[in-house]
mmCIF file of C-alpha atoms in Angstrom:
data_model
loop_
_atom_site.group_PDB
_atom_site.id
_atom_site.type_symbol
_atom_site.label_atom_id
_atom_site.label_comp_id
_atom_site.label_asym_id
_atom_site.label_seq_id
_atom_site.Cartn_x
_atom_site.Cartn_y
_atom_site.Cartn_z
ATOM 1 C CA UNK A 1 12.380 11.794 -7.084
ATOM 2 C CA UNK A 2 13.585 12.262 -10.676
ATOM 3 C CA UNK A 3 15.107 9.253 -12.436
ATOM 4 C CA UNK A 4 14.277 6.978 -9.520
ATOM 5 C CA UNK A 5 14.001 3.889 -11.691
ATOM 6 C CA UNK A 6 10.563 3.100 -10.267
ATOM 7 C CA UNK A 7 7.631 1.868 -12.343
ATOM 8 C CA UNK A 8 5.579 4.372 -14.327
ATOM 9 C CA UNK A 9 1.799 4.265 -14.179
ATOM 10 C CA UNK A 10 0.797 4.207 -17.829
ATOM 11 C CA UNK A 11 1.815 2.319 -20.963
ATOM 12 C CA UNK A 12 2.051 4.908 -23.689
ATOM 13 C CA UNK A 13 4.111 7.727 -25.141
ATOM 14 C CA UNK A 14 4.242 10.965 -23.199
ATOM 15 C CA UNK A 15 3.920 14.311 -24.906
ATOM 16 C CA UNK A 16 7.384 15.794 -25.325
ATOM 17 C CA UNK A 17 7.166 19.037 -23.369
ATOM 18 C CA UNK A 18 10.160 21.349 -23.519
ATOM 19 C CA UNK A 19 9.905 21.740 -19.771
ATOM 20 C CA UNK A 20 7.619 20.535 -17.006
ATOM 21 C CA UNK A 21 6.710 22.262 -13.755
ATOM 22 C CA UNK A 22 3.678 22.767 -11.512
ATOM 23 C CA UNK A 23 2.363 25.689 -13.587
ATOM 24 C CA UNK A 24 2.574 23.679 -16.790
ATOM 25 C CA UNK A 25 0.986 20.718 -15.037
ATOM 26 C CA UNK A 26 -1.934 22.859 -13.846
ATOM 27 C CA UNK A 27 -2.393 24.385 -17.303
ATOM 28 C CA UNK A 28 -2.372 20.956 -18.917
ATOM 29 C CA UNK A 29 -4.907 19.687 -16.381
ATOM 30 C CA UNK A 30 -7.336 22.531 -17.013
ATOM 31 C CA UNK A 31 -7.119 22.610 -20.804
ATOM 32 C CA UNK A 32 -6.351 18.974 -21.611
ATOM 33 C CA UNK A 33 -9.754 18.489 -23.280
ATOM 34 C CA UNK A 34 -9.449 21.594 -25.456
ATOM 35 C CA UNK A 35 -8.597 20.430 -29.008
ATOM 36 C CA UNK A 36 -5.642 22.815 -29.295
ATOM 37 C CA UNK A 37 -3.997 21.249 -26.244
ATOM 38 C CA UNK A 38 -0.834 19.310 -27.199
ATOM 39 C CA UNK A 39 -1.955 16.493 -24.878
ATOM 40 C CA UNK A 40 -5.543 16.356 -26.183
ATOM 41 C CA UNK A 41 -6.705 12.698 -26.303
ATOM 42 C CA UNK A 42 -7.355 11.192 -29.725
ATOM 43 C CA UNK A 43 -9.818 8.377 -30.341
ATOM 44 C CA UNK A 44 -8.393 4.860 -30.663
ATOM 45 C CA UNK A 45 -4.889 6.009 -29.780
ATOM 46 C CA UNK A 46 -2.909 5.347 -26.624
ATOM 47 C CA UNK A 47 -3.220 8.329 -24.302
ATOM 48 C CA UNK A 48 -1.313 9.245 -21.175
ATOM 49 C CA UNK A 49 -3.532 11.467 -18.972
ATOM 50 C CA UNK A 50 -2.526 15.133 -19.198
ATOM 51 C CA UNK A 51 0.333 14.146 -21.495
ATOM 52 C CA UNK A 52 2.763 13.260 -18.711
ATOM 53 C CA UNK A 53 3.335 9.890 -17.054
ATOM 54 C CA UNK A 54 3.517 9.586 -13.285
ATOM 55 C CA UNK A 55 5.010 7.419 -10.555
ATOM 56 C CA UNK A 56 2.278 6.312 -8.169
ATOM 57 C CA UNK A 57 3.196 4.664 -4.880
ATOM 58 C CA UNK A 58 0.211 2.274 -4.941
ATOM 59 C CA UNK A 59 0.931 1.243 -8.526
ATOM 60 C CA UNK A 60 4.511 0.442 -7.554
ATOM 61 C CA UNK A 61 3.415 -1.572 -4.518
ATOM 62 C CA UNK A 62 0.949 -3.504 -6.694
ATOM 63 C CA UNK A 63 3.621 -4.281 -9.289
ATOM 64 C CA UNK A 64 6.012 -5.487 -6.595
ATOM 65 C CA UNK A 65 3.301 -7.739 -5.161
ATOM 66 C CA UNK A 66 2.672 -9.268 -8.581
ATOM 67 C CA UNK A 67 6.379 -9.807 -9.210
ATOM 68 C CA UNK A 68 6.771 -11.432 -5.798
ATOM 69 C CA UNK A 69 3.888 -13.889 -6.114
ATOM 70 C CA UNK A 70 4.968 -14.819 -9.662
ATOM 71 C CA UNK A 71 8.614 -15.259 -8.632
ATOM 72 C CA UNK A 72 9.929 -12.559 -10.975
ATOM 73 C CA UNK A 73 11.496 -10.124 -8.510
ATOM 74 C CA UNK A 74 15.080 -11.149 -9.218
ATOM 75 C CA UNK A 75 14.624 -10.380 -12.913
ATOM 76 C CA UNK A 76 12.989 -7.001 -12.381
ATOM 77 C CA UNK A 77 14.939 -3.891 -13.340
ATOM 78 C CA UNK A 78 12.475 -1.690 -11.449
ATOM 79 C CA UNK A 79 12.554 -3.381 -8.048
ATOM 80 C CA UNK A 80 15.320 -1.246 -6.553
ATOM 81 C CA UNK A 81 13.848 2.045 -7.706
ATOM 82 C CA UNK A 82 10.347 1.054 -6.664
ATOM 83 C CA UNK A 83 11.457 0.162 -3.137
ATOM 84 C CA UNK A 84 13.391 3.430 -2.918
ATOM 85 C CA UNK A 85 10.339 5.490 -3.867
ATOM 86 C CA UNK A 86 7.997 3.680 -1.469
ATOM 87 C CA UNK A 87 10.346 3.812 1.514
ATOM 88 C CA UNK A 88 11.269 7.453 0.961
ATOM 89 C CA UNK A 89 7.719 8.700 0.385
ATOM 90 C CA UNK A 90 6.317 6.903 3.423
ATOM 91 C CA UNK A 91 8.790 8.725 5.656
ATOM 92 C CA UNK A 92 6.852 11.888 4.845
ATOM 93 C CA UNK A 93 3.547 10.362 6.034
ATOM 94 C CA UNK A 94 1.480 12.372 3.568
ATOM 95 C CA UNK A 95 -1.313 9.826 3.395
ATOM 96 C CA UNK A 96 -3.859 12.148 1.781
ATOM 97 C CA UNK A 97 -2.051 12.952 -1.476
ATOM 98 C CA UNK A 98 0.957 10.671 -1.956
ATOM 99 C CA UNK A 99 -0.989 8.203 -4.100
ATOM 100 C CA UNK A 100 -2.051 10.009 -7.270
ATOM 101 C CA UNK A 101 -4.856 7.750 -8.507
ATOM 102 C CA UNK A 102 -5.951 6.317 -5.149
ATOM 103 C CA UNK A 103 -7.503 9.114 -3.055
ATOM 104 C CA UNK A 104 -8.454 6.997 -0.030
ATOM 105 C CA UNK A 105 -5.866 7.744 2.679
ATOM 106 C CA UNK A 106 -5.564 4.053 3.606
ATOM 107 C CA UNK A 107 -5.087 2.574 0.148
ATOM 108 C CA UNK A 108 -1.342 3.087 0.640
ATOM 109 C CA UNK A 109 -1.391 1.074 3.862
ATOM 110 C CA UNK A 110 -3.218 -1.775 2.140
ATOM 111 C CA UNK A 111 -0.981 -1.878 -0.950
ATOM 112 C CA UNK A 112 2.362 -1.617 0.858
ATOM 113 C CA UNK A 113 1.422 -4.096 3.606
ATOM 114 C CA UNK A 114 0.274 -6.545 0.932
ATOM 115 C CA UNK A 115 3.608 -6.249 -0.864
ATOM 116 C CA UNK A 116 5.423 -6.810 2.425
ATOM 117 C CA UNK A 117 3.274 -9.862 3.117
ATOM 118 C CA UNK A 118 4.131 -11.186 -0.358
ATOM 119 C CA UNK A 119 7.815 -11.256 0.563
ATOM 120 C CA UNK A 120 9.226 -7.738 0.100
ATOM 121 C CA UNK A 121 11.153 -7.701 3.380
ATOM 122 C CA UNK A 122 12.837 -4.445 2.333
ATOM 123 C CA UNK A 123 9.542 -2.708 3.103
ATOM 124 C CA UNK A 124 9.829 -3.434 6.835
ATOM 125 C CA UNK A 125 10.739 0.190 7.741
ATOM 126 C CA UNK A 126 7.733 1.481 5.810
ATOM 127 C CA UNK A 127 5.448 -1.054 7.427
ATOM 128 C CA UNK A 128 6.508 0.093 10.884
ATOM 129 C CA UNK A 129 5.415 3.604 9.897
ATOM 130 C CA UNK A 130 2.158 2.198 8.545
ATOM 131 C CA UNK A 131 1.430 0.271 11.741
ATOM 132 C CA UNK A 132 2.098 3.307 13.931
ATOM 133 C CA UNK A 133 -0.308 5.370 11.855
ATOM 134 C CA UNK A 134 -2.991 2.671 11.888
ATOM 135 C CA UNK A 135 -2.904 2.296 15.661
ATOM 136 C CA UNK A 136 -2.885 6.052 16.140
ATOM 137 C CA UNK A 137 -5.691 6.864 13.706
ATOM 138 C CA UNK A 138 -8.251 4.164 14.540
ATOM 139 C CA UNK A 139 -11.513 5.620 15.864
ATOM 140 C CA UNK A 140 -13.145 4.576 19.142
ATOM 141 C CA UNK A 141 -15.757 2.514 17.282
ATOM 142 C CA UNK A 142 -13.027 0.601 15.415
ATOM 143 C CA UNK A 143 -13.362 2.454 12.139
ATOM 144 C CA UNK A 144 -10.876 4.419 10.070
ATOM 145 C CA UNK A 145 -11.781 7.518 8.094
ATOM 146 C CA UNK A 146 -10.283 9.216 5.069
ATOM 147 C CA UNK A 147 -10.700 12.935 4.329
ATOM 148 C CA UNK A 148 -14.294 14.089 4.730
ATOM 149 C CA UNK A 149 -14.397 15.421 1.149
ATOM 150 C CA UNK A 150 -13.935 11.876 -0.094
ATOM 151 C CA UNK A 151 -17.272 10.074 0.064
ATOM 152 C CA UNK A 152 -17.965 11.531 3.526
ATOM 153 C CA UNK A 153 -14.795 9.980 4.885
ATOM 154 C CA UNK A 154 -15.201 6.710 2.953
ATOM 155 C CA UNK A 155 -15.600 4.943 6.307
ATOM 156 C CA UNK A 156 -16.299 1.396 5.133
ATOM 157 C CA UNK A 157 -13.567 1.358 2.483
ATOM 158 C CA UNK A 158 -11.046 3.040 4.784
ATOM 159 C CA UNK A 159 -11.711 0.479 7.505
ATOM 160 C CA UNK A 160 -11.489 -2.377 5.004
ATOM 161 C CA UNK A 161 -8.107 -1.239 3.689
ATOM 162 C CA UNK A 162 -6.827 -0.735 7.236
ATOM 163 C CA UNK A 163 -8.059 -4.122 8.441
ATOM 164 C CA UNK A 164 -6.482 -5.877 5.463
ATOM 165 C CA UNK A 165 -3.190 -4.101 6.211
ATOM 166 C CA UNK A 166 -3.308 -5.105 9.886
ATOM 167 C CA UNK A 167 -3.950 -8.729 8.965
ATOM 168 C CA UNK A 168 -1.100 -8.763 6.438
ATOM 169 C CA UNK A 169 1.311 -7.202 8.904
ATOM 170 C CA UNK A 170 0.325 -9.718 11.575
ATOM 171 C CA UNK A 171 0.887 -12.547 9.089
ATOM 172 C CA UNK A 172 4.482 -11.326 8.726
ATOM 173 C CA UNK A 173 5.031 -11.453 12.481
ATOM 174 C CA UNK A 174 4.487 -7.833 13.443
ATOM 175 C CA UNK A 175 2.955 -7.199 16.847
ATOM 176 C CA UNK A 176 -0.590 -6.085 16.098
ATOM 177 C CA UNK A 177 -2.949 -5.201 18.968
ATOM 178 C CA UNK A 178 -5.700 -7.816 18.847
ATOM 179 C CA UNK A 179 -8.310 -5.279 19.820
ATOM 180 C CA UNK A 180 -7.459 -3.157 16.771
ATOM 181 C CA UNK A 181 -8.382 -6.041 14.479
ATOM 182 C CA UNK A 182 -11.444 -7.131 16.432
ATOM 183 C CA UNK A 183 -12.873 -3.614 16.674
ATOM 184 C CA UNK A 184 -12.419 -3.057 12.929
ATOM 185 C CA UNK A 185 -14.222 -6.331 12.207
ATOM 186 C CA UNK A 186 -17.053 -5.420 14.577
ATOM 187 C CA UNK A 187 -17.477 -2.076 12.848
ATOM 188 C CA UNK A 188 -17.623 -3.638 9.370
ATOM 189 C CA UNK A 189 -20.090 -6.311 10.490
ATOM 190 C CA UNK A 190 -22.326 -3.570 11.887
ATOM 191 C CA UNK A 191 -22.456 -2.012 8.395
ATOM 192 C CA UNK A 192 -23.426 -5.209 6.566
ATOM 193 C CA UNK A 193 -26.591 -5.105 4.472
ATOM 194 C CA UNK A 194 -28.699 -8.277 4.387
ATOM 195 C CA UNK A 195 -30.947 -8.740 1.356
ATOM 196 C CA UNK A 196 -32.603 -11.916 0.047
ATOM 197 C CA UNK A 197 -30.451 -14.161 2.236
ATOM 198 C CA UNK A 198 -27.323 -12.443 0.944
ATOM 199 C CA UNK A 199 -24.951 -9.973 2.505
ATOM 200 C CA UNK A 200 -23.152 -7.016 0.983
ATOM 201 C CA UNK A 201 -21.569 -3.700 1.880
ATOM 202 C CA UNK A 202 -21.941 -0.307 0.281
ATOM 203 C CA UNK A 203 -18.982 0.198 -2.002
ATOM 204 C CA UNK A 204 -16.207 2.672 -1.383
ATOM 205 C CA UNK A 205 -13.808 4.451 -3.705
ATOM 206 C CA UNK A 206 -11.052 2.355 -5.233
ATOM 207 C CA UNK A 207 -9.762 4.560 -8.078
ATOM 208 C CA UNK A 208 -9.871 8.145 -9.334
ATOM 209 C CA UNK A 209 -8.976 10.236 -12.341
ATOM 210 C CA UNK A 210 -5.860 11.419 -10.519
ATOM 211 C CA UNK A 211 -4.200 14.767 -9.803
ATOM 212 C CA UNK A 212 -6.756 17.553 -10.327
ATOM 213 C CA UNK A 213 -9.878 15.378 -10.522
ATOM 214 C CA UNK A 214 -9.171 12.906 -7.724
ATOM 215 C CA UNK A 215 -12.082 14.229 -5.700
ATOM 216 C CA UNK A 216 -14.707 14.421 -8.438
ATOM 217 C CA UNK A 217 -13.890 11.638 -10.911
ATOM 218 C CA UNK A 218 -13.977 8.493 -8.790
ATOM 219 C CA UNK A 219 -15.024 4.862 -9.120
ATOM 220 C CA UNK A 220 -17.019 2.917 -6.510
ATOM 221 C CA UNK A 221 -18.015 -0.740 -6.406
ATOM 222 C CA UNK A 222 -20.182 -2.702 -3.979
ATOM 223 C CA UNK A 223 -18.683 -5.905 -5.390
ATOM 224 C CA UNK A 224 -15.093 -4.743 -4.837
ATOM 225 C CA UNK A 225 -15.703 -3.653 -1.260
ATOM 226 C CA UNK A 226 -17.755 -6.732 -0.382
ATOM 227 C CA UNK A 227 -15.109 -9.058 -1.832
ATOM 228 C CA UNK A 228 -12.360 -7.311 0.124
ATOM 229 C CA UNK A 229 -14.282 -7.578 3.383
ATOM 230 C CA UNK A 230 -14.985 -11.266 2.721
ATOM 231 C CA UNK A 231 -11.268 -11.782 2.156
ATOM 232 C CA UNK A 232 -10.449 -10.028 5.421
ATOM 233 C CA UNK A 233 -12.912 -12.195 7.327
ATOM 234 C CA UNK A 234 -11.455 -15.318 5.747
ATOM 235 C CA UNK A 235 -7.902 -14.301 6.696
ATOM 236 C CA UNK A 236 -9.056 -13.519 10.235
ATOM 237 C CA UNK A 237 -10.884 -16.850 10.643
ATOM 238 C CA UNK A 238 -7.878 -18.827 9.385
ATOM 239 C CA UNK A 239 -5.556 -17.064 11.792
ATOM 240 C CA UNK A 240 -7.895 -17.405 14.772
ATOM 241 C CA UNK A 241 -8.044 -21.145 14.281
#
């Protein structure tokens, strides 16, 4: 969606290519770390990966959430374009590759549902699509799974993102099957690791290098995953009361 008006991912100056297409993008991705590359990174200087900025759906949802909770939405020049991009891309339901830097298939569900919960009512159509996909894709044991090439399905992180999305959607009044939430919680509790009177979960993937390296350059964190699950349990306990 050229000139959408949505938020870009990186702060920094792009390389001024004469033209940009998939072939040029692939070439830049392969040779970006060759010194003769025009988008070769230089130490201590701002660098946009591969020389070209990108519009990421999760980044836009995160920015909208921040603007909503800080009461800055009305002053934002990017709100309209960001909502347009999110709502249009979710119609395609390409969960595996729509988010450039977030390879887990359910990170989109989490980010968009969180923005909706923060007050972005314009995301209601997208959240209906999200809910339909969540209900349809939940496994018998209550889990959710991303692509198998990603951390063997990234089961714990996928289920955490999905559970958080379900809880956020329910908080906004959407009709969420209670068994979907309970089964996801049961699955996550079954994966808890107890050590020295403490509990934790094995961390999943929360970020990647994007585009061509999204499957090999990834970041995991036990702390991130454990904190997210604790937040989900807290939200669930508050609601159940």
